[in-house]
Amino acid sequence: GENVEQHPSTLSVQEGDSAVIKCTYSDSASNYFPWYKQELGKGPQLIIDIRSNVGEKKDQRIAVTLNKTAKHFSLHITETQPEDSAVYFCAAIREDSSYKLIFGSGTRLLVRP
Amino acid sequence: KAGVTQTPRYLIKTRGQQVTLSCSPISGHRSVSWYQQTPGQGLQFLFEYFSETQRNKGNFPGRFSGRQFSNSRSEMNVSTLELGDSALYLCASSSGQAVSNEQFFGPGTRLTVL
């Protein structure tokens, strides 16, 4: 079955710096890759997603890139702010309509003021 | 548009008891998925319902069951609770028309089994 690996597990950056979180997936049939942000005491919040027919997508300070050949995708946050501090999860889902999100293990991002 | 709501937010039960959790999806969404989140295992898929039918099921024992009503609200039941069932249970709402439709999560129900 699908397996998603996420790195790093923790990331500490200075406010204003960029943060990059990387994920790799095993199943070449996966075609949709969302990213979620989870703050303490809350459910995961969808922040950006990318489909397999697109190589890059950007939304203000957040961008995601996808390399289908290498089976990896990355989240890029620029000009980080303290409110970006949270746990970030990548996920993947298959083409076969399983509706089953396979999540990475999460990255705890700390943005130091 | 109101988001996904889950009730109750917190539950404390003892081993051997059973529990029912409820999820109301975003208005117009017909798919509800359930996930278990624990520090050790992360986020794991339990099952997904669409138009009152279970479409997919994860690798959990039969003690975990669910259902969906005609108004798309869903309930999840865990019988004969074990200590290891302590977790945050999340439901996600989607239109369910395509695999790549966005899934939006509720705040979760924190279940503690003593």
Short mmCIF file of C-alpha atoms in Angstrom, two decimals:
data_model
loop_
_atom_site.label_atom_id
_atom_site.label_comp_id
_atom_site.label_asym_id
_atom_site.label_seq_id
_atom_site.Cartn_x
_atom_site.Cartn_y
_atom_site.Cartn_z
CA GLY A 1 0.00 0.00 0.00
CA GLU A 2 0.88 3.68 -0.10
CA ASN A 3 3.48 4.99 2.31
CA VAL A 4 4.29 8.66 2.85
CA GLU A 5 7.51 9.73 4.52
CA GLN A 6 7.91 13.28 5.84
CA HIS A 7 11.04 15.18 6.86
CA PRO A 8 12.13 16.81 9.05
CA SER A 9 10.15 15.88 12.15
CA THR A 10 10.97 19.25 13.74
CA LEU A 11 12.05 22.52 12.19
CA SER A 12 13.01 25.74 13.93
CA VAL A 13 13.46 28.94 11.93
CA GLN A 14 13.87 32.61 12.64
CA GLU A 15 10.94 34.87 11.84
CA GLY A 16 11.23 36.06 8.26
CA ASP A 17 13.22 33.03 7.09
CA SER A 18 11.88 30.34 4.78
CA ALA A 19 10.83 26.84 5.81
CA VAL A 20 10.80 23.75 3.62
CA ILE A 21 9.15 20.43 4.45
CA LYS A 22 9.62 17.42 2.20
CA CYS A 23 7.56 14.30 1.60
CA THR A 24 8.06 11.21 -0.51
CA TYR A 25 5.39 8.72 -1.52
CA SER A 26 5.65 5.16 -2.72
CA ASP A 27 2.58 4.61 -4.89
CA SER A 28 2.90 6.01 -8.41
CA ALA A 29 -0.91 5.88 -8.71
CA SER A 30 -1.28 8.66 -6.12
CA ASN A 31 -2.53 11.78 -7.81
CA TYR A 32 -3.63 14.27 -5.16
CA PHE A 33 -1.39 15.75 -2.48
CA PRO A 34 -2.83 18.05 0.21
CA TRP A 35 -1.00 19.79 3.02
CA TYR A 36 -2.58 20.37 6.41
CA LYS A 37 -1.67 22.65 9.31
CA GLN A 38 -2.69 21.56 12.78
CA GLU A 39 -2.60 23.95 15.70
CA LEU A 40 -2.81 22.83 19.30
CA GLY A 41 -6.28 21.63 20.21
CA LYS A 42 -7.62 21.92 16.67
CA GLY A 43 -8.25 19.66 13.72
CA PRO A 44 -6.02 19.73 10.63
CA GLN A 45 -6.66 22.69 8.37
CA LEU A 46 -6.17 22.34 4.61
CA ILE A 47 -3.70 25.02 3.54
CA ILE A 48 -2.76 24.04 0.00
CA ASP A 49 -2.99 21.08 -2.34
CA ILE A 50 -1.62 19.96 -5.67
CA ARG A 51 -2.78 17.51 -8.29
CA SER A 52 -0.51 15.26 -10.32
CA ASN A 53 -0.95 17.20 -13.54
CA VAL A 54 0.63 20.30 -11.99
CA GLY A 55 4.26 20.82 -10.99
CA GLU A 56 3.90 23.81 -8.72
CA LYS A 57 1.20 25.82 -6.99
CA LYS A 58 1.49 29.00 -4.98
CA ASP A 59 -0.83 30.83 -2.60
CA GLN A 60 0.68 33.99 -1.12
CA ARG A 61 3.54 32.89 1.17
CA ILE A 62 2.89 29.17 0.69
CA ALA A 63 3.92 27.05 -2.28
CA VAL A 64 3.97 23.36 -3.06
CA THR A 65 6.09 21.60 -5.66
CA LEU A 66 5.60 18.10 -7.04
CA ASN A 67 8.11 15.86 -8.78
CA LYS A 68 6.19 12.85 -10.08
CA THR A 69 9.27 11.11 -11.46
CA ALA A 70 11.02 11.17 -8.10
CA LYS A 71 7.72 10.77 -6.21
CA HIS A 72 8.28 13.62 -3.85
CA PHE A 73 6.56 16.88 -3.03
CA SER A 74 7.51 19.80 -0.83
CA LEU A 75 5.91 22.64 1.10
CA HIS A 76 7.63 26.00 1.03
CA ILE A 77 6.72 28.80 3.44
CA THR A 78 8.40 32.14 2.85
CA GLU A 79 8.67 35.12 5.22
CA THR A 80 7.66 32.95 8.16
CA GLN A 81 5.70 34.48 11.02
CA PRO A 82 5.17 33.27 14.61
CA GLU A 83 1.60 32.30 13.73
CA ASP A 84 3.00 29.78 11.24
CA SER A 85 4.15 27.72 14.23
CA ALA A 86 2.17 24.46 14.14
CA VAL A 87 2.40 20.85 13.04
CA TYR A 88 2.26 20.35 9.29
CA PHE A 89 1.14 17.12 7.62
CA CYS A 90 1.52 16.07 4.03
CA ALA A 91 -0.82 13.45 2.56
CA ALA A 92 -1.42 11.50 -0.60
CA ILE A 93 -4.40 9.80 -2.14
CA ARG A 94 -4.70 7.22 -4.91
CA GLU A 95 -6.35 7.40 -8.28
CA ASP A 96 -8.58 4.40 -7.58
CA SER A 97 -11.20 6.33 -5.68
CA SER A 98 -10.26 4.91 -2.31
CA TYR A 99 -10.91 8.31 -0.64
CA LYS A 100 -8.29 7.29 1.88
CA LEU A 101 -5.75 9.97 2.75
CA ILE A 102 -2.36 8.53 3.70
CA PHE A 103 -0.59 10.99 5.97
CA GLY A 104 3.04 11.68 6.67
CA SER A 105 4.21 11.65 10.27
CA GLY A 106 4.12 15.43 10.63
CA THR A 107 6.62 18.28 11.03
CA ARG A 108 6.57 20.51 14.07
CA LEU A 109 7.49 23.99 12.87
CA LEU A 110 8.63 26.60 15.37
CA VAL A 111 9.08 30.17 14.18
CA ARG A 112 11.19 32.13 16.64
CA PRO A 113 10.31 35.84 16.96
CA LYS B 1 -20.83 28.38 5.46
CA ALA B 2 -20.50 26.48 8.73
CA GLY B 3 -17.58 24.10 9.08
CA VAL B 4 -17.45 20.51 10.21
CA THR B 5 -18.79 20.01 13.72
CA GLN B 6 -18.03 17.12 16.04
CA THR B 7 -19.66 16.23 19.33
CA PRO B 8 -18.76 15.74 22.02
CA ARG B 9 -15.36 17.44 22.08
CA TYR B 10 -14.12 15.43 25.05
CA LEU B 11 -15.02 12.03 26.45
CA ILE B 12 -13.73 9.94 29.31
CA LYS B 13 -14.68 6.28 29.40
CA THR B 14 -13.48 3.14 31.14
CA ARG B 15 -12.30 -0.09 29.58
CA GLY B 16 -15.06 -2.30 28.30
CA GLN B 17 -17.53 0.52 27.74
CA GLN B 18 -18.72 1.68 24.35
CA VAL B 19 -18.82 5.15 22.89
CA THR B 20 -20.60 6.97 20.05
CA LEU B 21 -19.13 10.03 18.36
CA SER B 22 -21.00 12.33 16.03
CA CYS B 23 -19.96 14.37 13.00
CA SER B 24 -21.95 16.89 10.97
CA PRO B 25 -20.33 17.68 7.60
CA ILE B 26 -20.29 20.95 5.73
CA SER B 27 -23.67 21.68 4.20
CA GLY B 28 -23.95 20.03 0.80
CA HIS B 29 -21.13 17.56 1.43
CA ARG B 30 -22.09 13.92 1.14
CA SER B 31 -18.86 12.20 2.15
CA VAL B 32 -17.64 11.78 5.71
CA SER B 33 -14.37 10.11 6.58
CA TRP B 34 -13.12 9.21 10.04
CA TYR B 35 -9.51 9.22 11.19
CA GLN B 36 -7.78 8.28 14.42
CA GLN B 37 -4.86 10.42 15.56
CA THR B 38 -2.38 9.21 18.17
CA PRO B 39 1.17 10.33 18.99
CA GLY B 40 2.54 6.91 18.13
CA GLN B 41 0.63 6.03 14.95
CA GLY B 42 -0.18 9.47 13.60
CA LEU B 43 -3.28 9.95 11.48
CA GLN B 44 -4.89 6.71 10.38
CA PHE B 45 -7.94 6.19 8.20
CA LEU B 46 -10.88 4.38 9.80
CA PHE B 47 -13.66 4.47 7.18
CA GLU B 48 -15.52 6.66 4.73
CA TYR B 49 -19.23 7.01 4.07
CA PHE B 50 -21.00 8.45 1.07
CA SER B 51 -24.76 8.66 0.70
CA GLU B 52 -25.30 6.36 3.70
CA THR B 53 -22.98 3.65 2.32
CA GLN B 54 -19.56 2.70 3.57
CA ARG B 55 -17.25 3.04 0.57
CA ASN B 56 -13.92 2.36 2.19
CA LYS B 57 -12.58 0.85 5.37
CA GLY B 58 -9.18 1.01 7.03
CA ASN B 59 -7.36 -1.66 9.00
CA PHE B 60 -9.15 -1.41 12.32
CA PRO B 61 -10.88 -4.19 14.25
CA GLY B 62 -14.60 -4.76 14.01
CA ARG B 63 -15.10 -2.94 17.33
CA PHE B 64 -14.93 0.23 15.27
CA SER B 65 -18.07 0.84 13.24
CA GLY B 66 -19.93 3.72 11.76
CA ARG B 67 -22.97 4.83 9.89
CA GLN B 68 -24.29 7.77 7.95
CA PHE B 69 -27.75 9.21 7.95
CA SER B 70 -29.80 10.63 5.09
CA ASN B 71 -28.81 14.18 6.10
CA SER B 72 -25.11 13.14 5.74
CA ARG B 73 -24.45 13.31 9.47
CA SER B 74 -22.30 10.42 10.59
CA GLU B 75 -21.71 8.54 13.79
CA MET B 76 -18.81 6.38 14.80
CA ASN B 77 -19.09 3.70 17.47
CA VAL B 78 -16.36 1.92 19.39
CA SER B 79 -17.39 -1.05 21.48
CA THR B 80 -15.50 -2.81 24.26
CA LEU B 81 -13.09 0.07 24.71
CA GLU B 82 -9.40 -0.63 25.27
CA LEU B 83 -6.73 1.66 26.72
CA GLY B 84 -5.17 1.89 23.26
CA ASP B 85 -8.32 3.47 21.87
CA SER B 86 -7.42 6.72 23.61
CA ALA B 87 -6.95 9.15 20.75
CA LEU B 88 -8.23 12.20 18.93
CA TYR B 89 -10.95 11.10 16.52
CA LEU B 90 -11.32 13.36 13.53
CA CYS B 91 -13.92 13.44 10.86
CA ALA B 92 -13.42 14.98 7.45
CA SER B 93 -16.08 16.29 5.11
CA SER B 94 -15.92 16.24 1.33
CA SER B 95 -18.30 16.56 -1.57
CA GLY B 96 -17.26 13.01 -2.37
CA GLN B 97 -17.67 13.37 -6.12
CA ALA B 98 -14.01 12.75 -6.91
CA VAL B 99 -10.98 11.37 -5.14
CA SER B 100 -9.19 14.69 -5.40
CA ASN B 101 -11.97 16.68 -3.75
CA GLU B 102 -10.71 18.57 -0.75
CA GLN B 103 -11.32 17.05 2.66
CA PHE B 104 -12.06 19.46 5.50
CA PHE B 105 -11.56 18.35 9.07
CA GLY B 106 -13.53 19.05 12.19
CA PRO B 107 -11.97 19.89 15.57
CA GLY B 108 -12.05 16.27 16.72
CA THR B 109 -13.29 14.37 19.73
CA ARG B 110 -10.66 13.65 22.35
CA LEU B 111 -11.40 10.19 23.81
CA THR B 112 -9.65 9.06 26.96
CA VAL B 113 -10.05 5.45 28.08
CA LEU B 114 -9.18 4.73 31.72
#
